[in-house]
Every structure is written in C-alpha cells, then in structure tokens.
GROMACS .gro file of C-alpha atoms in nm:
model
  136
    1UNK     CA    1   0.000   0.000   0.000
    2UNK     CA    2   0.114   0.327  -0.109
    3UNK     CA    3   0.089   0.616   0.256
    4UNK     CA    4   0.113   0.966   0.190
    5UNK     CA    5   0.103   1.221   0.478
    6UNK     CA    6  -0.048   1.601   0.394
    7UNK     CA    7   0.005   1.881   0.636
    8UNK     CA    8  -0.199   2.165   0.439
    9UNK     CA    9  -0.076   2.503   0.446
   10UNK     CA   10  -0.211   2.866   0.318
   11UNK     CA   11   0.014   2.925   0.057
   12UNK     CA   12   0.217   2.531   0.107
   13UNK     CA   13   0.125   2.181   0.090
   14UNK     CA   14   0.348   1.966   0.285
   15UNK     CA   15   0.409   1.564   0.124
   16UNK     CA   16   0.582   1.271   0.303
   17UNK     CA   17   0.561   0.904   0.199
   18UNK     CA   18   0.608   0.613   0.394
   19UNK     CA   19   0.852   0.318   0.313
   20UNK     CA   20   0.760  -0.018   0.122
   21UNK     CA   21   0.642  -0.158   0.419
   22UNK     CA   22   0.451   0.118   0.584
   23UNK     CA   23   0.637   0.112   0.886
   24UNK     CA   24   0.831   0.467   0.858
   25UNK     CA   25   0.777   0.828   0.711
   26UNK     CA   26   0.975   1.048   0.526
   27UNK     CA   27   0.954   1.388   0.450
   28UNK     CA   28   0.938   1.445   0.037
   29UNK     CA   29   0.848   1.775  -0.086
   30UNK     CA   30   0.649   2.110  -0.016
   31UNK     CA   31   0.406   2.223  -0.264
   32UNK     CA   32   0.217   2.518  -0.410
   33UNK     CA   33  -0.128   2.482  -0.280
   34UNK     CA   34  -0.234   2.549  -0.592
   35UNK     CA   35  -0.110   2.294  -0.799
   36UNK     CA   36  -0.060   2.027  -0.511
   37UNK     CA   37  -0.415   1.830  -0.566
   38UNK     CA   38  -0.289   1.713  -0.910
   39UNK     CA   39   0.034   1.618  -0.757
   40UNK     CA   40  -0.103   1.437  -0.512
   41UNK     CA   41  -0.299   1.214  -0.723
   42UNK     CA   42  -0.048   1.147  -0.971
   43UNK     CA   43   0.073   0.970  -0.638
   44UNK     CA   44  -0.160   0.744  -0.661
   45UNK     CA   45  -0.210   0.702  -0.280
   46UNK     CA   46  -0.396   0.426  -0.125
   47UNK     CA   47  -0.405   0.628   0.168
   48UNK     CA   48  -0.334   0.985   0.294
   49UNK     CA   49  -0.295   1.061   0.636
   50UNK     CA   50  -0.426   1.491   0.637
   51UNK     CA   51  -0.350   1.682   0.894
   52UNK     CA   52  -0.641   1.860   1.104
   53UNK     CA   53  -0.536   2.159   1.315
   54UNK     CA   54  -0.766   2.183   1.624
   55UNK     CA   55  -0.721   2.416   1.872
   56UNK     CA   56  -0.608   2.341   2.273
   57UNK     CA   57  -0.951   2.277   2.315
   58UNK     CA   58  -1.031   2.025   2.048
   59UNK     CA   59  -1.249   2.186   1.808
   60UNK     CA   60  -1.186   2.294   1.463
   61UNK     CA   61  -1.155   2.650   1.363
   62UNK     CA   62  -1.002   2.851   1.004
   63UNK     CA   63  -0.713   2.623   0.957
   64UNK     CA   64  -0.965   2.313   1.020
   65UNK     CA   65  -1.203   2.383   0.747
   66UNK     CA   66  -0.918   2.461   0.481
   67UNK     CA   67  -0.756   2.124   0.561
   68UNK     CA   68  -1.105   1.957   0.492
   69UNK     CA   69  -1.176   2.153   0.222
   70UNK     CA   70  -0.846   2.087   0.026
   71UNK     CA   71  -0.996   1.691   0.102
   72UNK     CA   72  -1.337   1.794  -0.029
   73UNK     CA   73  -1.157   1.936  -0.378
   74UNK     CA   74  -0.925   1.655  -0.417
   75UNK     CA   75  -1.177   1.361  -0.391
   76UNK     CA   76  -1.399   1.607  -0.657
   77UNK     CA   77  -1.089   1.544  -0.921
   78UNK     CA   78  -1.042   1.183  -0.821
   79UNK     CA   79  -1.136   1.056  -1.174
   80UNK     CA   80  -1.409   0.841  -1.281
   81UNK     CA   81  -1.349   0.484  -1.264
   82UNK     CA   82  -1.026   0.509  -1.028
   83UNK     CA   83  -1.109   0.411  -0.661
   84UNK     CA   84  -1.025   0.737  -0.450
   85UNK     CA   85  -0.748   0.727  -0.184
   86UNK     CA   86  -0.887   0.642   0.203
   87UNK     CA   87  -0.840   1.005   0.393
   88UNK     CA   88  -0.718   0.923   0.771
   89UNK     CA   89  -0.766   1.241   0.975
   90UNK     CA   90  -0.438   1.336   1.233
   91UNK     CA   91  -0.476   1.594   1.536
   92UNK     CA   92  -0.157   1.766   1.411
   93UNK     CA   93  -0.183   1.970   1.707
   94UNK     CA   94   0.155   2.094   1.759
   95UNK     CA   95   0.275   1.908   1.432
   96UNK     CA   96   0.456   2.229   1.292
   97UNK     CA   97   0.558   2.317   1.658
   98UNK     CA   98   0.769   1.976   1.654
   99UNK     CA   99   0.900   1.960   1.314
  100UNK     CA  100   1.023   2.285   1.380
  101UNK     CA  101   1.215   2.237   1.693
  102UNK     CA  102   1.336   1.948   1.587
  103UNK     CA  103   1.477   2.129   1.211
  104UNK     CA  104   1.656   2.396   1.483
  105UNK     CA  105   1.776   2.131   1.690
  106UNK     CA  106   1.948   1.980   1.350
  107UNK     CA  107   2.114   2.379   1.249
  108UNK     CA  108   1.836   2.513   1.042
  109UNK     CA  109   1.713   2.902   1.169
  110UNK     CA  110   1.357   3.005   1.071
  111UNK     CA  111   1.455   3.156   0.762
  112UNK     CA  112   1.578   2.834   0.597
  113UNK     CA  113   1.331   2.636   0.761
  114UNK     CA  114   1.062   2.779   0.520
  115UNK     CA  115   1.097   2.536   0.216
  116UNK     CA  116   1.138   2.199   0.442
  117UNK     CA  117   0.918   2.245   0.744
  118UNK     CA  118   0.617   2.173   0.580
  119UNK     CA  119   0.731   1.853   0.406
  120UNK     CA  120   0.842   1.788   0.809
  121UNK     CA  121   0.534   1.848   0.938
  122UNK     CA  122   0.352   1.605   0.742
  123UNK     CA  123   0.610   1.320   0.807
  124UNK     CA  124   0.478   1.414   1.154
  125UNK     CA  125   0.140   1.382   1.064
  126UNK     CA  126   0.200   1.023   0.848
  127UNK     CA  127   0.422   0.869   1.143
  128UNK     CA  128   0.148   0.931   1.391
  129UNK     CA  129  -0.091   0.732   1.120
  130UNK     CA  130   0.137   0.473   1.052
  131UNK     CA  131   0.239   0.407   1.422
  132UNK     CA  132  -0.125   0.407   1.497
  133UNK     CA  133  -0.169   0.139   1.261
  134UNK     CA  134   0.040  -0.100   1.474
  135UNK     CA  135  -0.224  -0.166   1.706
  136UNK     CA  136  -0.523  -0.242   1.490
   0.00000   0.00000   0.00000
C-alpha cells in the first residue's frame, strides 16, 4: 500500500511518503497549494494521512475547514473509474511546533526552515498514522 502524509498550508502543501512496508515516514516535498491536488494524485495514494489543526480545546476552527476543504476538492478530481485514496484524519496539534524544533535542533534558523518544514510536518502527521496502525 502506497501512505502519503499532507500537512496543508495557506500558501504550502506539505508531502511525506512512507517506506515499502509502511512502517516509517519520510519527508518528500512542499508544494504550491495550488497545484498540489494534481500532484497528489499522480501519487496514486492508497491512503493519505491529512492533517487537522484543532485548537487546545479540540475543536476545529479557520485552519480546520481549509484542511477539509483541500480533502473535499481533491476527492472532486479523483477521476471516474479510479477508486479514490482512504483520507485518515491526524490531530496535528503541535505538528509544525515539533517539526520545527526538531529542524533547529538539527542547524536550520527560521529563515531556511521555510521550504522543508512543511514537508516535516507532514512526516509528523504520516508517522502518527502509521504508528497508529500498529495496534489495529
């Protein structure tokens, strides 16, 4: 089975893909939000772990209903006759927080963070799917 993870962004899409066997994420790529749909599908994910930003208290605001609208337009150009990927929904709650610590922790300031935090985020977002996995 083919994982992707998808941390969505305002202007960014962030991509990571797990391994062969499912067991780890990687970070792969951050792309324009506008042309990142087609992207993904070309893919062809089985699955795609997205990203849901909820606030401290659980429920979904702004970032929330962007996230599940980017879903909403993707399965719309999901073309006839293919079967469309499964969408797994993450609490990235402090997904961006952690990728980004972790990218300073490794020498990167916030400046050159910009093009590879994203891409981090959502191998965040995929590893907390595919861990979760391990217990079903």
């Amino acid at each position: 089975m083919r994982f992707i993870g998808v941390d969505v962004g305002a202007k960014r899409v962030g991509i990571a893909v797990s391994d062969d066997e499912g067991r780890v994420a990687v970070p792969s790529e951050s792309l324009d939000a506008k042309t990142a749909i087609v992207e993904i599908l070309a893919m062809a994910p089985d699955t795609i772990a997205v990203g849901l930003p909820l606030d401290l208290k659980g429920r979904e605001g702004p970032a929330a209903r962007k996230a599940r609208k980017f879903v909403d337009d993707l399965l719309s150009q999901v073309e006839a006759g293919q079967v469309p990927p499964q969408i797994e929904w993450i609490d990235e709650r402090f997904s961006t927080v952690v990728a980004s610590n972790l990218l300073r922790d490794a020498g990167l300031n916030a400046k050159r963070q910009k093009g590879v935090i994203d891409a981090m985020a959502a191998s965040q977002i995929l590893q907390t799917y595919l861990d979760s996995r391990k217990y079903e």
